[in-house]
Tab-separated table of C-alpha atoms in Angstrom:
chain	number	residue	atom	x	y	z
A	1418	MET	CA	135.707	-149.778	62.369
A	1419	ASN	CA	136.340	-152.849	64.508
A	1420	ARG	CA	135.332	-155.051	61.572
A	1421	THR	CA	138.391	-153.926	59.592
A	1422	LEU	CA	140.991	-156.428	60.841
A	1423	PRO	CA	138.777	-159.535	60.508
A	1424	SER	CA	137.899	-158.333	57.016
A	1425	LEU	CA	141.592	-158.054	56.173
A	1426	MET	CA	142.232	-161.597	57.382
A	1427	LEU	CA	139.279	-162.902	55.371
A	1428	ALA	CA	140.499	-161.077	52.278
A	1429	GLY	CA	143.960	-162.564	52.758
A	1430	GLY	CA	142.504	-166.055	53.012
A	1431	LEU	CA	140.459	-165.600	49.856
A	1432	LEU	CA	143.436	-164.309	47.909
A	1433	ALA	CA	145.599	-167.185	49.105
A	1434	ALA	CA	142.917	-169.665	48.084
A	1435	GLY	CA	142.715	-167.959	44.713
A	1436	ASN	CA	146.316	-168.883	44.080
A	1437	ALA	CA	145.392	-172.571	43.929
A	1438	LEU	CA	142.468	-171.888	41.588
A	1439	ALA	CA	144.349	-169.603	39.217
A	1440	ASP	CA	145.000	-171.285	35.905
A	1441	GLY	CA	145.073	-168.350	33.532
A	1442	PRO	CA	146.235	-164.740	33.620
A	1443	LEU	CA	147.515	-164.859	37.224
A	1444	LEU	CA	151.276	-165.528	37.197
A	1445	TRP	CA	152.146	-165.099	40.879
A	1446	GLN	CA	150.912	-163.496	44.068
A	1447	ASP	CA	152.151	-162.629	47.540
A	1448	ASN	CA	150.037	-161.718	50.583
A	1449	SER	CA	151.159	-160.436	53.968
A	1450	LEU	CA	149.997	-159.172	57.344
A	1451	THR	CA	152.035	-156.565	59.230
A	1452	TYR	CA	151.853	-155.320	62.813
A	1453	LEU	CA	153.420	-151.927	63.604
A	1454	TYR	CA	153.922	-150.269	66.991
A	1455	GLY	CA	155.160	-146.734	66.607
A	1456	LYS	CA	155.705	-143.350	68.192
A	1457	ASP	CA	155.293	-140.070	66.347
A	1458	PHE	CA	157.718	-137.402	67.531
A	1459	GLN	CA	155.925	-134.405	66.016
A	1460	ILE	CA	152.141	-134.766	66.057
A	1461	ASN	CA	149.454	-136.213	68.309
A	1462	PRO	CA	148.298	-138.880	68.930
A	1463	GLU	CA	151.875	-139.977	69.613
A	1464	ILE	CA	151.486	-143.748	70.091
A	1465	GLN	CA	149.730	-145.809	67.459
A	1466	GLN	CA	149.369	-149.454	66.446
A	1467	THR	CA	148.730	-150.392	62.834
A	1468	PHE	CA	147.557	-153.635	61.253
A	1469	THR	CA	148.191	-153.847	57.502
A	1470	PHE	CA	147.098	-156.340	54.897
A	1471	GLU	CA	149.022	-156.259	51.591
A	1472	HIS	CA	148.509	-158.089	48.319
A	1473	ALA	CA	150.878	-158.018	45.333
A	1474	SER	CA	150.400	-160.033	42.160
A	1475	GLY	CA	151.726	-160.344	38.629
A	1476	TRP	CA	149.448	-160.959	35.655
A	1477	THR	CA	149.872	-161.627	31.960
A	1478	PHE	CA	148.779	-158.011	31.357
A	1479	GLY	CA	150.455	-156.167	34.257
A	1480	ASP	CA	150.562	-156.128	38.045
A	1481	LEU	CA	148.454	-155.220	41.059
A	1482	PHE	CA	149.163	-153.927	44.565
A	1483	ILE	CA	146.562	-153.503	47.319
A	1484	PHE	CA	146.938	-152.530	50.957
A	1485	VAL	CA	144.588	-151.652	53.802
A	1486	ASP	CA	145.641	-150.135	57.153
A	1487	GLN	CA	143.708	-150.181	60.397
A	1488	ILE	CA	145.285	-147.583	62.707
A	1489	ASN	CA	144.600	-147.531	66.449
A	1490	TYR	CA	145.620	-144.559	68.597
A	1491	ASN	CA	146.858	-145.494	72.081
A	1492	SER	CA	147.797	-142.313	73.897
A	1493	GLU	CA	144.897	-140.066	72.894
A	1494	GLN	CA	142.369	-139.995	70.120
A	1495	ASP	CA	142.779	-138.094	66.876
A	1496	PRO	CA	140.684	-134.892	67.044
A	1497	ASN	CA	139.098	-135.662	63.662
A	1498	LEU	CA	139.149	-139.490	63.464
A	1499	GLY	CA	138.648	-140.676	67.049
A	1500	LYS	CA	140.403	-143.717	68.543
A	1501	ASN	CA	140.991	-145.508	65.239
A	1502	THR	CA	140.750	-145.077	61.504
A	1503	TYR	CA	141.435	-146.868	58.237
A	1504	TYR	CA	143.171	-146.144	54.952
A	1505	GLY	CA	143.701	-148.187	51.787
A	1506	GLU	CA	144.944	-148.094	48.212
A	1507	ILE	CA	144.361	-150.170	45.073
A	1508	SER	CA	147.118	-149.797	42.438
A	1509	PRO	CA	146.775	-151.707	39.148
A	1510	ARG	CA	149.277	-151.245	36.303
A	1511	LEU	CA	148.874	-152.332	32.663
A	1512	SER	CA	152.113	-153.424	30.974
A	1513	PHE	CA	152.423	-152.352	27.325
A	1514	GLY	CA	155.266	-154.837	26.915
A	1515	LYS	CA	153.085	-157.752	28.026
A	1516	ILE	CA	149.895	-156.621	26.267
A	1517	PHE	CA	151.595	-156.129	22.890
A	1518	ASP	CA	154.120	-158.936	23.441
A	1519	GLN	CA	157.007	-156.574	22.752
A	1520	LYS	CA	160.226	-155.796	24.599
A	1521	LEU	CA	159.975	-152.135	25.538
A	1522	GLU	CA	163.535	-151.864	26.805
A	1523	PHE	CA	165.764	-148.839	26.371
A	1524	GLY	CA	168.499	-147.629	28.686
A	1525	PRO	CA	167.565	-148.476	32.286
A	1526	ILE	CA	163.870	-148.922	31.383
A	1527	SER	CA	162.688	-152.548	31.168
A	1528	ASP	CA	158.952	-151.924	30.662
A	1529	VAL	CA	156.430	-149.104	30.153
A	1530	LEU	CA	153.070	-149.252	31.910
A	1531	LEU	CA	149.845	-147.361	32.521
A	1532	ALA	CA	149.684	-146.869	36.289
A	1533	ALA	CA	146.570	-146.068	38.322
A	1534	THR	CA	145.758	-145.778	42.024
A	1535	TYR	CA	142.581	-145.350	44.034
A	1536	GLU	CA	143.136	-144.006	47.577
A	1537	ARG	CA	140.428	-144.166	50.212
A	1538	GLY	CA	140.385	-142.943	53.787
A	1539	GLU	CA	137.753	-142.208	56.376
A	1540	ASN	CA	135.126	-139.463	55.951
A	1541	ARG	CA	134.870	-140.068	52.179
A	1542	ASN	CA	138.357	-138.687	51.561
A	1543	GLN	CA	139.516	-140.286	48.328
A	1544	ASN	CA	141.841	-139.653	45.393
A	1545	TYR	CA	142.114	-140.946	41.836
A	1546	LEU	CA	145.571	-141.194	40.203
A	1547	LEU	CA	146.533	-142.032	36.618
A	1548	GLY	CA	149.730	-141.754	34.594
A	1549	PRO	CA	152.736	-143.511	33.037
A	1550	GLY	CA	154.792	-146.055	34.960
A	1551	PHE	CA	158.243	-147.486	34.312
A	1552	ASP	CA	160.062	-150.588	35.510
A	1553	LEU	CA	163.766	-149.820	35.817
A	1554	LYS	CA	166.821	-152.061	35.845
A	1555	VAL	CA	168.903	-150.706	38.734
A	1556	PRO	CA	171.965	-152.816	39.653
A	1557	GLY	CA	171.525	-154.714	42.925
A	1558	PHE	CA	167.815	-153.963	43.360
A	1559	ASP	CA	165.171	-156.696	43.333
A	1560	TYR	CA	162.926	-154.197	41.550
A	1561	PHE	CA	162.662	-150.454	41.069
A	1562	GLN	CA	159.484	-148.798	39.808
A	1563	LEU	CA	158.934	-145.160	38.916
A	1564	ASN	CA	155.327	-144.005	38.487
A	1565	PHE	CA	154.098	-140.535	37.448
A	1566	TYR	CA	150.506	-139.534	38.176
A	1567	TYR	CA	147.952	-136.822	37.675
A	1568	ARG	CA	146.172	-136.748	41.025
A	1569	LYS	CA	142.489	-135.823	41.349
A	1570	PRO	CA	141.170	-135.377	44.913
A	1571	ASP	CA	137.556	-136.034	45.853
A	1572	GLY	CA	135.525	-135.788	49.032
A	1573	ILE	CA	136.750	-132.322	50.135
A	1574	THR	CA	134.547	-129.285	49.626
A	1575	ASN	CA	135.854	-126.923	46.927
A	1576	ASN	CA	138.907	-129.110	46.372
A	1577	PRO	CA	141.342	-128.030	43.641
A	1578	SER	CA	141.376	-129.489	40.154
A	1579	GLY	CA	144.359	-131.735	40.776
A	1580	GLN	CA	148.093	-132.144	41.397
A	1581	TRP	CA	151.070	-134.054	40.040
A	1582	GLN	CA	152.766	-136.921	41.841
A	1583	VAL	CA	155.870	-139.031	41.322
A	1584	THR	CA	156.245	-142.323	43.218
A	1585	PRO	CA	159.411	-144.463	43.231
A	1586	VAL	CA	159.025	-147.954	44.746
A	1587	TRP	CA	162.016	-150.187	45.499
A	1588	SER	CA	163.295	-153.387	47.080
A	1589	TYR	CA	166.895	-154.339	47.921
A	1590	THR	CA	168.030	-157.616	49.511
A	1591	ILE	CA	171.291	-158.036	51.455
A	1592	PRO	CA	172.343	-161.633	52.288
A	1593	VAL	CA	173.396	-161.959	55.938
A	1594	GLY	CA	174.566	-165.383	57.149
A	1595	ASN	CA	171.845	-167.925	56.530
A	1596	SER	CA	169.172	-165.242	56.046
A	1597	ASP	CA	168.582	-161.816	54.473
A	1598	ILE	CA	167.988	-158.197	55.302
A	1599	LEU	CA	165.354	-156.585	53.085
A	1600	ILE	CA	165.233	-152.819	52.537
A	1601	ASP	CA	162.127	-151.707	50.680
A	1602	GLY	CA	159.656	-148.860	50.568
A	1603	PHE	CA	158.251	-145.974	48.577
A	1604	MET	CA	158.193	-142.197	48.309
A	1605	ASP	CA	155.267	-140.007	47.200
A	1606	TRP	CA	156.129	-136.470	46.109
A	1607	VAL	CA	153.110	-134.292	45.296
A	1608	TRP	CA	153.566	-130.808	43.864
A	1609	ASN	CA	152.016	-128.033	41.738
A	1610	ASN	CA	149.590	-127.257	44.564
A	1611	LYS	CA	148.265	-123.830	45.367
A	1612	ASP	CA	149.010	-122.683	48.890
A	1613	ALA	CA	146.019	-122.684	51.224
A	1614	THR	CA	145.056	-119.254	52.578
A	1615	SER	CA	142.251	-117.932	54.771
A	1616	ASP	CA	140.123	-117.178	51.685
A	1617	ARG	CA	141.106	-120.455	49.901
A	1618	PRO	CA	141.294	-122.901	52.840
A	1619	ASN	CA	140.825	-126.076	50.809
A	1620	ASP	CA	143.720	-125.682	48.386
A	1621	LEU	CA	146.193	-128.466	49.056
A	1622	HIS	CA	149.885	-128.064	49.771
A	1623	ALA	CA	152.811	-129.799	48.165
A	1624	ASN	CA	153.843	-132.721	50.343
A	1625	LEU	CA	156.449	-135.477	50.605
A	1626	HIS	CA	155.805	-138.938	52.062
A	1627	PHE	CA	158.872	-141.179	52.597
A	1628	ASN	CA	158.323	-144.689	53.977
A	1629	PRO	CA	161.222	-147.208	54.048
A	1630	GLN	CA	161.348	-150.478	56.004
A	1631	ILE	CA	164.432	-152.422	57.133
A	1632	LYS	CA	163.576	-156.062	57.919
A	1633	TYR	CA	165.406	-159.236	58.895
A	1634	ASP	CA	163.973	-162.564	57.685
A	1635	LEU	CA	163.783	-164.322	61.040
A	1636	GLY	CA	161.704	-167.139	59.584
A	1637	LYS	CA	164.435	-168.048	57.100
A	1638	ALA	CA	167.101	-167.875	59.809
A	1639	MET	CA	165.088	-170.217	62.048
A	1640	GLY	CA	164.268	-172.622	59.211
A	1641	TRP	CA	160.515	-172.053	59.404
A	1642	SER	CA	159.220	-173.562	56.187
A	1643	ALA	CA	155.536	-173.091	57.028
A	1644	VAL	CA	155.617	-169.439	55.900
A	1645	LYS	CA	157.223	-167.744	52.920
A	1646	HIS	CA	158.910	-165.114	55.095
A	1647	PHE	CA	158.637	-163.852	58.652
A	1648	TYR	CA	160.289	-160.457	59.039
A	1649	VAL	CA	161.086	-158.351	62.081
A	1650	GLY	CA	162.481	-154.851	61.841
A	1651	ILE	CA	161.681	-151.164	61.807
A	1652	GLU	CA	159.746	-148.728	59.658
A	1653	TYR	CA	160.413	-144.998	59.318
A	1654	ASP	CA	157.472	-142.882	58.184
A	1655	TYR	CA	158.099	-139.229	57.347
A	1656	TRP	CA	155.307	-137.133	55.855
A	1657	LYS	CA	155.837	-133.429	55.245
A	1658	ASN	CA	152.473	-131.595	55.221
A	1659	LYS	CA	150.474	-134.762	55.924
A	1660	TYR	CA	147.285	-135.068	53.844
A	1661	ALA	CA	148.531	-131.996	51.908
A	1662	ILE	CA	147.733	-129.739	54.889
A	1663	ASP	CA	150.360	-127.097	55.582
A	1664	ASP	CA	152.261	-127.710	58.819
A	1665	ASN	CA	151.128	-124.262	59.979
A	1666	GLY	CA	148.212	-123.726	57.637
A	1667	PHE	CA	144.491	-123.343	57.371
A	1668	LEU	CA	141.629	-125.781	57.127
A	1669	GLY	CA	138.210	-124.166	56.992
A	1670	ASP	CA	137.954	-121.622	59.783
A	1671	GLU	CA	140.554	-123.365	61.911
A	1672	ILE	CA	144.305	-122.831	61.950
A	1673	LEU	CA	146.202	-126.098	62.171
A	1674	GLY	CA	149.741	-126.758	63.275
A	1675	GLY	CA	152.023	-129.784	63.496
A	1676	THR	CA	150.849	-131.797	60.501
A	1677	ASP	CA	154.356	-133.071	59.733
A	1678	GLN	CA	154.618	-136.779	60.648
A	1679	ASN	CA	157.860	-138.310	61.887
A	1680	THR	CA	157.330	-141.874	63.125
A	1681	PHE	CA	159.567	-144.828	63.998
A	1682	SER	CA	157.806	-148.177	64.389
A	1683	LEU	CA	158.757	-151.709	65.339
A	1684	LEU	CA	157.280	-154.240	62.945
A	1685	ALA	CA	156.529	-157.919	62.501
A	1686	LYS	CA	155.452	-159.121	59.055
A	1687	VAL	CA	154.403	-162.538	57.815
A	1688	HIS	CA	154.023	-163.510	54.134
A	1689	PHE	CA	151.776	-166.343	53.055
């Protein structure tokens, strides 16, 4: 587990180096490291620190987003995960507009894509997602994506056949003086789940995960040209029925409570 953060930094360095070598399908890329210090007001452990590596890139055939979290629990350890854990996602999208060299624009839609995601957490918990994605033209927004998925869980005994998920992703920039405030984030809404009961403990519950960030570009304000952006700000992380476990539901022979997450975190984020 302690190897996670050095691995993230190495991965970031390799991706940054790849930018200089790319002379083909890679159009652009952005890499970042984020530090979060937060307090959860509903579940334990209350205090946690998170280190996140993110990669976003545009290609001649679509786009790619990757992130990996290393989460460290300060106040007390998680009963299932211990003092720290990890979680990551890989999300490639194939653009039909780019692949077929056609403008697939109608109404607010600026492109149609095939969206996929692989989610991986500790203890072999993983999910596979696939479905249509749409880039939308929303006035004022830097970008607005809307992805629809069929979600297949794996790594849980007797897990259900699957669920549906819709994920909007957005970014909005507000100029302030000689710098900017950036508001971005995502929401995952998963539904069509069967309710877990004592005789069907592994059925997963509908859940909602809402995760916006509000950040001020301190690097731009201070004239720091050595980095693309250096943001400071806050993140709000709300997750109803976290990991699709009912807030007062069952898991195996145990009755769980308090799985709703409600966390405010201070953040510092550097792009390179």
